[in-house]
Amino acid sequence: MNKPQIPNLLLPAPLVGSDAGSFTEFTVTQRMPDIARRVIAENKFSIDINQSLEELAAELPSGYLRTLTNDTGADFHNWEKYLELYKHQHWVDVPWFFAETYFYRLILNITNYFQPGGSQCIDPFLLQKIKGLETSINSIISLCTPVEKWLIQSQQEGKPSKSSLITLLYFALWGNRVDLSLWSAFEDDRSSFDIQIQLNNILIDDSFAVTKLLTKSQNNRIDFVIDNAGFELTCDLCLVDFLLGGGFTNQVYLHLKPHPTFVSDAMVKDVVYTKDFLVQSSHPQVQSLGKRLTENLASGRLVLAEDYFWTSPLAFWEMPILLKDELAKSNLMIVKGDANYRRLLGDRSWDFTTKFADIVSYLPAPMVALRTLKSEVATGLTAEVILELANTDPNWLTNGQWGVIQLIS
Ligand SMILES: O=P(O)(O)OC[C@@]1(O)O[C@H](CO)[C@@H](O)[C@@H]1O
């Protein structure tokens, strides 16, 4: 593992589930057991598998991390190394991000995801991902309609439209509110929102600086670290479509998960499924988006990549050198979502006024984070804003109602 390039800052403690009364504790002791039980309810695994999933759910609040049997997964030996630090510890005592990432990897171990047999390569969260896409069709239509208009406008004017790009950045940001690890697609449709109203809920908005970065020079490549499948992925694909068609860049790489994790995190197969869903739509603008994505994939302007780093428990500053060298070719990294934001910070309890750039100084390219707050980490805020938020919305850190667009150029 290459030496992490962390700035000369004292690293605060990682978030842990034993933090009484925290959202982290609630996640490890209640949400994660519920997610394991939802896997049982939403799949047709064998009695033995369901029993083991139930045992996993039951052990989380007060039990110890179980070992990982060799399920022939490509990341098995890496996980043996990661586990060295934490084996025989309680789930609530290990760093939260490690606990969550390992929890999802254990679900695949239990369901024999990597092994030949009846449940090989079965995505335990597929039903949620499909439902999340289908229930947001009206929001997808209302987004695809203007995208085509903005594309035609940009092409007619011969210059990329910054205002349209900013609007699509906002859609990509708020698409992150729809996170199936928090809200089941069966409960409510969180994809419908009014962009103008949501403007007040953006705590840090570097969107204009992002458009300046993208229009100041001809860009060859943008690297998009994708988060959730479903409506969020559709918002991201609209942004990708506009970045490519609107003349902001020649190529976009989507960095995707190599196996199911965090319930709704997107894999290559989920991008292909979404593209096909759009192509098969009866709505003309939705269908056109699907066709443009198909053309961009065929031409190599849109590339789908996966790497086991994205499903590892490592902080972003522990990124393998090969991946780091690959990302160094990028003009801009777009990092989506709350879990990736947590990884940028090592999922540690930094003071919320710490400058984002003072922590995230190790990436090989300019980076913009698009994140709705769903966990108790934050940076770059003023003491006044923090006080006002605490007074107006006590759950501002975790309810997904607030967002940031934070650029490190
Ligand atoms: O990366 P996303 O999908 O935006 O959010 C994922 C996540 O932050 O949401 C949950 C609630 O905080 C956490 O358990 C998990 O880490």
Short mmCIF file of C-alpha atoms and ligand atoms in Angstrom, two decimals:
data_model
loop_
_atom_site.label_atom_id
_atom_site.label_comp_id
_atom_site.label_asym_id
_atom_site.label_seq_id
_atom_site.Cartn_x
_atom_site.Cartn_y
_atom_site.Cartn_z
CA MET A 1 0.00 0.00 0.00
CA ASN A 2 1.63 3.30 -1.09
CA LYS A 3 2.46 5.81 1.61
CA PRO A 4 -0.61 8.04 2.06
CA GLN A 5 0.05 11.65 1.02
CA ILE A 6 -1.89 13.37 3.76
CA PRO A 7 -1.19 17.02 4.54
CA ASN A 8 0.70 17.86 7.65
CA LEU A 9 -2.44 17.86 9.79
CA LEU A 10 -3.07 15.89 12.96
CA LEU A 11 -5.61 13.25 11.91
CA PRO A 12 -8.72 13.36 14.10
CA ALA A 13 -10.35 10.13 15.24
CA PRO A 14 -12.45 8.12 12.78
CA LEU A 15 -16.23 8.02 13.25
CA VAL A 16 -17.20 4.89 15.19
CA GLY A 17 -20.48 3.17 16.00
CA SER A 18 -19.79 3.34 19.76
CA ASP A 19 -20.32 7.11 19.65
CA ALA A 20 -23.47 7.13 21.81
CA GLY A 21 -26.45 8.90 20.28
CA SER A 22 -24.72 9.50 16.96
CA PHE A 23 -26.10 8.77 13.51
CA THR A 24 -23.12 6.47 13.15
CA GLU A 25 -24.30 4.41 16.12
CA PHE A 26 -27.84 4.38 14.67
CA THR A 27 -26.47 3.14 11.33
CA VAL A 28 -24.37 0.30 12.75
CA THR A 29 -26.86 -0.87 15.38
CA GLN A 30 -30.14 -0.31 13.53
CA ARG A 31 -29.89 0.67 9.84
CA MET A 32 -27.35 -1.96 8.84
CA PRO A 33 -29.29 -4.80 10.53
CA ASP A 34 -32.41 -3.53 8.72
CA ILE A 35 -30.53 -3.58 5.40
CA ALA A 36 -29.44 -7.20 5.99
CA ARG A 37 -33.05 -8.15 6.77
CA ARG A 38 -34.27 -6.31 3.67
CA VAL A 39 -31.88 -8.49 1.61
CA ILE A 40 -33.64 -11.57 3.07
CA ALA A 41 -37.09 -10.12 2.31
CA GLU A 42 -36.29 -8.99 -1.24
CA ASN A 43 -34.48 -12.09 -2.51
CA LYS A 44 -35.10 -15.83 -2.70
CA PHE A 45 -31.89 -17.06 -1.09
CA SER A 46 -31.70 -20.48 0.61
CA ILE A 47 -32.69 -21.02 4.23
CA ASP A 48 -29.00 -21.40 5.20
CA ILE A 49 -28.08 -18.09 3.52
CA ASN A 50 -31.02 -16.28 5.12
CA GLN A 51 -30.11 -17.70 8.51
CA SER A 52 -26.54 -16.44 8.11
CA LEU A 53 -27.81 -13.01 7.02
CA GLU A 54 -30.03 -12.90 10.10
CA GLU A 55 -27.04 -13.86 12.29
CA LEU A 56 -25.05 -11.02 10.71
CA ALA A 57 -27.90 -8.59 11.43
CA ALA A 58 -28.13 -9.79 15.03
CA GLU A 59 -24.39 -9.56 15.72
CA LEU A 60 -23.94 -5.95 14.57
CA PRO A 61 -25.13 -4.07 17.69
CA SER A 62 -22.95 -5.93 20.19
CA GLY A 63 -21.05 -8.69 18.35
CA TYR A 64 -17.59 -9.11 16.94
CA LEU A 65 -16.46 -8.86 13.32
CA ARG A 66 -16.62 -12.31 11.80
CA THR A 67 -13.80 -13.57 9.58
CA LEU A 68 -14.11 -13.62 5.80
CA THR A 69 -14.00 -17.11 4.32
CA ASN A 70 -12.19 -17.41 1.00
CA ASP A 71 -15.04 -16.96 -1.46
CA THR A 72 -12.60 -16.57 -4.40
CA GLY A 73 -13.54 -12.90 -4.74
CA ALA A 74 -10.74 -10.96 -6.49
CA ASP A 75 -10.44 -8.73 -3.41
CA PHE A 76 -10.34 -11.57 -0.86
CA HIS A 77 -6.60 -11.34 -0.08
CA ASN A 78 -6.79 -7.56 0.20
CA TRP A 79 -9.60 -7.96 2.69
CA GLU A 80 -7.44 -10.36 4.70
CA LYS A 81 -4.92 -7.51 4.99
CA TYR A 82 -7.55 -4.89 5.82
CA LEU A 83 -9.03 -7.15 8.52
CA GLU A 84 -5.68 -7.67 10.27
CA LEU A 85 -6.15 -4.29 11.99
CA TYR A 86 -9.65 -4.98 13.30
CA LYS A 87 -10.31 -8.72 13.65
CA HIS A 88 -11.81 -9.80 17.00
CA GLN A 89 -13.11 -6.26 17.59
CA HIS A 90 -16.72 -5.25 18.08
CA TRP A 91 -18.58 -3.87 15.04
CA VAL A 92 -19.26 -0.66 16.98
CA ASP A 93 -15.59 -0.17 17.88
CA VAL A 94 -14.01 -0.27 14.41
CA PRO A 95 -14.03 2.80 12.12
CA TRP A 96 -17.52 3.32 10.72
CA PHE A 97 -16.49 3.33 7.07
CA PHE A 98 -14.60 0.05 7.57
CA ALA A 99 -17.62 -1.47 9.32
CA GLU A 100 -20.01 -0.43 6.54
CA THR A 101 -17.76 -1.48 3.68
CA TYR A 102 -17.00 -4.84 5.32
CA PHE A 103 -20.68 -5.38 6.13
CA TYR A 104 -21.61 -5.12 2.46
CA ARG A 105 -18.68 -7.34 1.43
CA LEU A 106 -19.81 -9.96 4.00
CA ILE A 107 -23.30 -9.95 2.50
CA LEU A 108 -21.74 -11.05 -0.81
CA ASN A 109 -19.68 -13.67 1.04
CA ILE A 110 -22.79 -15.06 2.72
CA THR A 111 -24.86 -15.06 -0.49
CA ASN A 112 -22.05 -16.79 -2.48
CA TYR A 113 -21.92 -13.89 -4.93
CA PHE A 114 -18.46 -14.89 -6.17
CA GLN A 115 -18.95 -18.65 -6.22
CA PRO A 116 -20.40 -20.96 -8.86
CA GLY A 117 -23.95 -21.95 -7.99
CA GLY A 118 -27.54 -20.72 -7.84
CA SER A 119 -26.77 -17.33 -6.32
CA GLN A 120 -23.56 -16.46 -8.18
CA CYS A 121 -23.53 -12.80 -9.31
CA ILE A 122 -27.01 -12.19 -7.90
CA ASP A 123 -27.15 -8.50 -6.90
CA PRO A 124 -28.84 -8.58 -3.48
CA PHE A 125 -30.03 -4.99 -4.02
CA LEU A 126 -31.29 -5.33 -7.60
CA LEU A 127 -34.96 -4.93 -6.71
CA GLN A 128 -34.27 -1.62 -4.95
CA LYS A 129 -32.18 -0.35 -7.87
CA ILE A 130 -34.84 -1.21 -10.46
CA LYS A 131 -37.65 0.22 -8.29
CA GLY A 132 -35.62 3.38 -7.73
CA LEU A 133 -35.38 3.91 -11.47
CA GLU A 134 -38.99 3.03 -12.29
CA THR A 135 -40.55 5.19 -9.55
CA SER A 136 -38.63 8.28 -10.72
CA ILE A 137 -39.73 8.12 -14.39
CA ASN A 138 -41.65 11.42 -14.16
CA SER A 139 -38.58 13.20 -12.79
CA ILE A 140 -36.45 11.56 -15.49
CA ILE A 141 -38.80 12.91 -18.17
CA SER A 142 -38.75 16.42 -16.66
CA LEU A 143 -34.95 16.34 -16.69
CA CYS A 144 -34.35 14.85 -20.15
CA THR A 145 -36.66 17.36 -21.85
CA PRO A 146 -34.59 20.51 -21.15
CA VAL A 147 -31.28 18.66 -21.63
CA GLU A 148 -32.04 18.11 -25.30
CA LYS A 149 -33.07 21.78 -25.68
CA TRP A 150 -29.86 22.98 -23.97
CA LEU A 151 -27.76 20.72 -26.17
CA ILE A 152 -29.33 22.07 -29.37
CA GLN A 153 -28.91 25.64 -28.03
CA SER A 154 -25.21 25.07 -27.24
CA GLN A 155 -24.59 23.53 -30.64
CA GLN A 156 -26.42 26.36 -32.46
CA GLU A 157 -24.56 29.05 -30.51
CA GLY A 158 -21.28 27.21 -30.98
CA LYS A 159 -20.37 27.63 -27.35
CA PRO A 160 -21.07 25.61 -24.22
CA SER A 161 -23.81 27.04 -22.00
CA LYS A 162 -22.48 27.65 -18.48
CA SER A 163 -25.94 28.25 -17.02
CA SER A 164 -27.18 24.90 -18.33
CA LEU A 165 -24.11 23.17 -16.97
CA ILE A 166 -24.71 24.73 -13.54
CA THR A 167 -28.32 23.54 -13.57
CA LEU A 168 -27.17 20.00 -14.40
CA LEU A 169 -24.62 20.13 -11.58
CA TYR A 170 -27.53 20.99 -9.27
CA PHE A 171 -29.57 18.07 -10.59
CA ALA A 172 -26.59 15.74 -10.12
CA LEU A 173 -26.18 17.05 -6.56
CA TRP A 174 -29.84 16.64 -5.56
CA GLY A 175 -30.06 13.29 -7.32
CA ASN A 176 -27.81 12.18 -4.45
CA ARG A 177 -30.65 12.69 -2.00
CA VAL A 178 -32.20 9.57 -3.47
CA ASP A 179 -30.04 7.06 -1.61
CA LEU A 180 -31.62 3.66 -1.18
CA SER A 181 -29.49 2.75 1.84
CA LEU A 182 -31.43 5.43 3.64
CA TRP A 183 -34.83 5.37 2.05
CA SER A 184 -36.32 2.34 0.35
CA ALA A 185 -37.60 2.96 -3.15
CA PHE A 186 -40.86 1.47 -1.97
CA GLU A 187 -41.37 4.14 0.67
CA ASP A 188 -41.42 7.42 -1.21
CA ASP A 189 -40.22 9.09 -4.38
CA ARG A 190 -37.47 11.47 -3.29
CA SER A 191 -36.55 12.29 -6.87
CA SER A 192 -39.03 15.11 -7.24
CA PHE A 193 -37.68 18.49 -6.13
CA ASP A 194 -37.64 22.06 -7.32
CA ILE A 195 -34.13 23.15 -8.23
CA GLN A 196 -34.80 26.82 -7.42
CA ILE A 197 -36.10 26.03 -3.94
CA GLN A 198 -33.16 23.75 -3.32
CA LEU A 199 -30.67 26.55 -4.08
CA ASN A 200 -31.01 27.83 -0.51
CA ASN A 201 -29.94 24.43 0.77
CA ILE A 202 -26.57 24.44 -0.97
CA LEU A 203 -24.15 25.32 1.82
CA ILE A 204 -21.10 25.72 -0.43
CA ASP A 205 -21.61 26.37 -4.14
CA ASP A 206 -18.51 26.30 -6.34
CA SER A 207 -20.57 25.50 -9.46
CA PHE A 208 -19.62 28.72 -11.27
CA ALA A 209 -15.91 28.03 -10.61
CA VAL A 210 -16.43 24.54 -12.04
CA THR A 211 -17.86 26.00 -15.26
CA LYS A 212 -14.93 28.44 -15.48
CA LEU A 213 -12.45 25.58 -15.06
CA LEU A 214 -14.23 23.62 -17.79
CA THR A 215 -14.50 26.49 -20.26
CA LYS A 216 -11.04 28.04 -19.81
CA SER A 217 -9.30 25.37 -21.84
CA GLN A 218 -10.17 22.52 -24.18
CA ASN A 219 -10.59 19.55 -21.89
CA ASN A 220 -9.77 16.07 -22.98
CA ARG A 221 -11.07 14.06 -20.09
CA ILE A 222 -13.38 14.20 -17.09
CA ASP A 223 -13.42 11.38 -14.52
CA PHE A 224 -16.70 10.84 -12.74
CA VAL A 225 -16.63 8.76 -9.54
CA ILE A 226 -20.22 7.58 -9.61
CA ASP A 227 -22.39 6.87 -6.58
CA ASN A 228 -25.94 5.51 -6.69
CA ALA A 229 -27.84 3.75 -9.44
CA GLY A 230 -31.42 4.75 -10.19
CA PHE A 231 -32.48 8.38 -10.46
CA GLU A 232 -29.11 9.70 -9.23
CA LEU A 233 -27.33 7.81 -12.02
CA THR A 234 -29.80 9.21 -14.55
CA CYS A 235 -29.02 12.74 -13.34
CA ASP A 236 -25.31 11.96 -13.65
CA LEU A 237 -25.80 10.58 -17.17
CA CYS A 238 -27.64 13.78 -18.18
CA LEU A 239 -24.65 15.76 -16.90
CA VAL A 240 -22.27 13.44 -18.82
CA ASP A 241 -24.40 13.80 -21.95
CA PHE A 242 -24.22 17.57 -21.72
CA LEU A 243 -20.48 17.64 -20.91
CA LEU A 244 -19.81 15.59 -24.07
CA GLY A 245 -22.47 17.09 -26.37
CA GLY A 246 -22.08 20.64 -25.11
CA GLY A 247 -18.38 20.76 -25.97
CA PHE A 248 -16.95 20.78 -22.43
CA THR A 249 -14.83 17.67 -22.89
CA ASN A 250 -13.87 14.98 -25.39
CA GLN A 251 -14.16 11.99 -23.08
CA VAL A 252 -15.79 10.98 -19.79
CA TYR A 253 -14.73 8.01 -17.67
CA LEU A 254 -17.32 6.66 -15.23
CA HIS A 255 -15.68 4.97 -12.24
CA LEU A 256 -18.01 2.27 -10.97
CA LYS A 257 -18.12 -0.40 -8.27
CA PRO A 258 -16.90 -3.91 -9.22
CA HIS A 259 -19.57 -5.56 -7.03
CA PRO A 260 -22.81 -4.59 -5.25
CA THR A 261 -22.35 -2.41 -2.17
CA PHE A 262 -24.03 0.34 -0.10
CA VAL A 263 -27.38 -0.93 -1.46
CA SER A 264 -27.61 1.36 -4.45
CA ASP A 265 -24.02 1.97 -5.54
CA ALA A 266 -23.78 1.64 -9.31
CA MET A 267 -21.88 -1.02 -11.25
CA VAL A 268 -21.17 -1.28 -14.99
CA LYS A 269 -24.26 -3.49 -15.36
CA ASP A 270 -26.42 -0.79 -13.73
CA VAL A 271 -25.22 1.82 -16.23
CA VAL A 272 -26.02 -0.54 -19.11
CA TYR A 273 -29.45 -1.34 -17.60
CA THR A 274 -30.20 2.38 -17.18
CA LYS A 275 -29.08 3.19 -20.72
CA ASP A 276 -31.32 0.42 -22.07
CA PHE A 277 -34.21 1.64 -19.87
CA LEU A 278 -33.83 5.11 -21.41
CA VAL A 279 -33.56 3.78 -24.99
CA GLN A 280 -36.73 1.71 -24.55
CA SER A 281 -38.73 4.65 -23.18
CA SER A 282 -41.77 5.83 -25.12
CA HIS A 283 -40.87 9.43 -24.27
CA PRO A 284 -38.89 11.01 -27.15
CA GLN A 285 -36.41 13.04 -25.10
CA VAL A 286 -35.74 10.14 -22.74
CA GLN A 287 -35.18 7.86 -25.71
CA SER A 288 -32.84 10.42 -27.34
CA LEU A 289 -30.70 10.55 -24.18
CA GLY A 290 -30.43 6.76 -24.26
CA LYS A 291 -29.42 6.83 -27.92
CA ARG A 292 -26.76 9.50 -27.36
CA LEU A 293 -25.32 7.49 -24.47
CA THR A 294 -25.24 4.40 -26.67
CA GLU A 295 -23.37 6.34 -29.38
CA ASN A 296 -20.90 7.80 -26.85
CA LEU A 297 -20.20 4.34 -25.44
CA ALA A 298 -19.72 2.90 -28.93
CA SER A 299 -17.34 5.71 -29.93
CA GLY A 300 -15.28 5.47 -26.75
CA ARG A 301 -16.15 9.02 -25.70
CA LEU A 302 -17.88 7.49 -22.70
CA VAL A 303 -15.87 4.80 -20.88
CA LEU A 304 -17.14 2.54 -18.09
CA ALA A 305 -14.35 1.59 -15.67
CA GLU A 306 -14.32 -0.37 -12.42
CA ASP A 307 -11.69 -0.86 -9.74
CA TYR A 308 -11.67 -2.69 -6.41
CA PHE A 309 -10.39 0.45 -4.72
CA TRP A 310 -13.90 1.86 -5.00
CA THR A 311 -15.27 -0.97 -2.81
CA SER A 312 -12.31 -1.02 -0.41
CA PRO A 313 -12.42 0.45 3.12
CA LEU A 314 -9.47 2.74 2.35
CA ALA A 315 -9.40 6.51 2.54
CA PHE A 316 -8.92 8.31 -0.79
CA TRP A 317 -5.38 9.19 0.24
CA GLU A 318 -4.56 5.45 0.22
CA MET A 319 -5.47 5.14 -3.47
CA PRO A 320 -3.20 2.64 -5.30
CA ILE A 321 -0.58 4.37 -7.43
CA LEU A 322 -1.84 2.81 -10.68
CA LEU A 323 -5.30 4.31 -10.19
CA LYS A 324 -3.80 7.61 -9.07
CA ASP A 325 -1.66 7.76 -12.22
CA GLU A 326 -4.74 7.04 -14.32
CA LEU A 327 -6.71 9.86 -12.65
CA ALA A 328 -3.75 12.19 -13.16
CA LYS A 329 -4.77 12.24 -16.86
CA SER A 330 -8.04 13.95 -15.93
CA ASN A 331 -8.89 17.65 -16.32
CA LEU A 332 -11.51 17.31 -13.58
CA MET A 333 -12.62 14.60 -11.18
CA ILE A 334 -16.28 14.71 -10.16
CA VAL A 335 -16.77 12.79 -6.92
CA LYS A 336 -20.37 11.98 -6.09
CA GLY A 337 -22.11 11.24 -2.86
CA ASP A 338 -21.80 11.10 0.87
CA ALA A 339 -19.76 7.90 1.30
CA ASN A 340 -17.14 9.14 -1.19
CA TYR A 341 -17.06 12.50 0.60
CA ARG A 342 -16.46 10.64 3.84
CA ARG A 343 -13.58 8.77 2.14
CA LEU A 344 -12.05 12.05 0.94
CA LEU A 345 -11.80 13.00 4.63
CA GLY A 346 -10.84 9.49 5.81
CA ASP A 347 -14.28 9.47 7.54
CA ARG A 348 -12.76 11.34 10.45
CA SER A 349 -14.21 13.91 12.82
CA TRP A 350 -12.54 17.00 11.41
CA ASP A 351 -13.64 20.38 12.75
CA PHE A 352 -16.39 21.49 10.33
CA THR A 353 -14.54 24.77 9.74
CA THR A 354 -11.42 22.97 8.47
CA LYS A 355 -10.64 24.01 4.91
CA PHE A 356 -11.56 21.24 2.44
CA ALA A 357 -8.36 21.89 0.44
CA ASP A 358 -6.21 21.54 3.57
CA ILE A 359 -7.33 17.93 3.92
CA VAL A 360 -7.89 16.92 0.30
CA SER A 361 -4.52 18.00 -1.02
CA TYR A 362 -3.44 14.59 -2.28
CA LEU A 363 -5.54 14.08 -5.43
CA PRO A 364 -3.77 14.05 -8.83
CA ALA A 365 -6.29 16.31 -10.59
CA PRO A 366 -8.74 19.16 -9.84
CA MET A 367 -11.79 17.71 -8.08
CA VAL A 368 -15.35 18.80 -7.36
CA ALA A 369 -17.39 16.96 -4.73
CA LEU A 370 -21.18 16.86 -5.20
CA ARG A 371 -22.58 15.68 -1.88
CA THR A 372 -25.80 15.82 0.08
CA LEU A 373 -25.09 15.57 3.79
CA LYS A 374 -26.06 12.13 5.13
CA SER A 375 -23.41 11.62 7.80
CA GLU A 376 -21.71 13.54 10.57
CA VAL A 377 -18.72 14.89 8.66
CA ALA A 378 -18.36 18.33 7.06
CA THR A 379 -15.67 20.84 6.08
CA GLY A 380 -15.34 24.38 4.82
CA LEU A 381 -18.22 25.84 6.85
CA THR A 382 -18.16 28.97 9.00
CA ALA A 383 -19.02 28.87 12.70
CA GLU A 384 -22.00 31.15 12.02
CA VAL A 385 -23.47 28.85 9.38
CA ILE A 386 -22.96 25.81 11.63
CA LEU A 387 -24.78 27.54 14.49
CA GLU A 388 -27.64 28.68 12.25
CA LEU A 389 -28.04 25.18 10.79
CA ALA A 390 -28.05 23.55 14.21
CA ASN A 391 -30.80 25.95 15.29
CA THR A 392 -32.95 25.67 12.16
CA ASP A 393 -32.48 21.99 11.32
CA PRO A 394 -31.01 19.79 14.10
CA ASN A 395 -30.65 16.90 11.62
CA TRP A 396 -28.85 18.97 8.96
CA LEU A 397 -25.85 16.63 8.90
CA THR A 398 -27.77 13.47 8.07
CA ASN A 399 -31.19 14.14 6.51
CA GLY A 400 -29.97 14.72 2.96
CA GLN A 401 -31.68 18.11 2.78
CA TRP A 402 -28.42 20.08 2.55
CA GLY A 403 -25.72 19.85 -0.07
CA VAL A 404 -22.29 21.09 -1.09
CA ILE A 405 -20.55 21.61 -4.41
CA GLN A 406 -16.93 21.91 -3.29
CA LEU A 407 -14.13 22.43 -5.82
CA ILE A 408 -10.42 21.91 -5.30
CA SER A 409 -8.73 23.32 -8.39
O1 LIG B 1 -22.74 7.71 -0.77
P1 LIG B 1 -24.20 7.99 -0.59
O2 LIG B 1 -25.04 6.99 -1.30
O3 LIG B 1 -24.57 9.41 -0.89
O4 LIG B 1 -24.50 7.80 0.96
C1 LIG B 1 -24.11 6.63 1.60
C2 LIG B 1 -24.13 6.88 3.09
O5 LIG B 1 -23.39 8.00 3.47
O6 LIG B 1 -25.46 7.08 3.45
C3 LIG B 1 -25.70 6.42 4.68
C4 LIG B 1 -26.25 7.38 5.69
O7 LIG B 1 -25.25 8.25 6.03
C5 LIG B 1 -24.40 5.89 5.15
O8 LIG B 1 -24.65 4.70 5.81
C6 LIG B 1 -23.62 5.73 3.90
O9 LIG B 1 -22.26 5.89 4.10
#
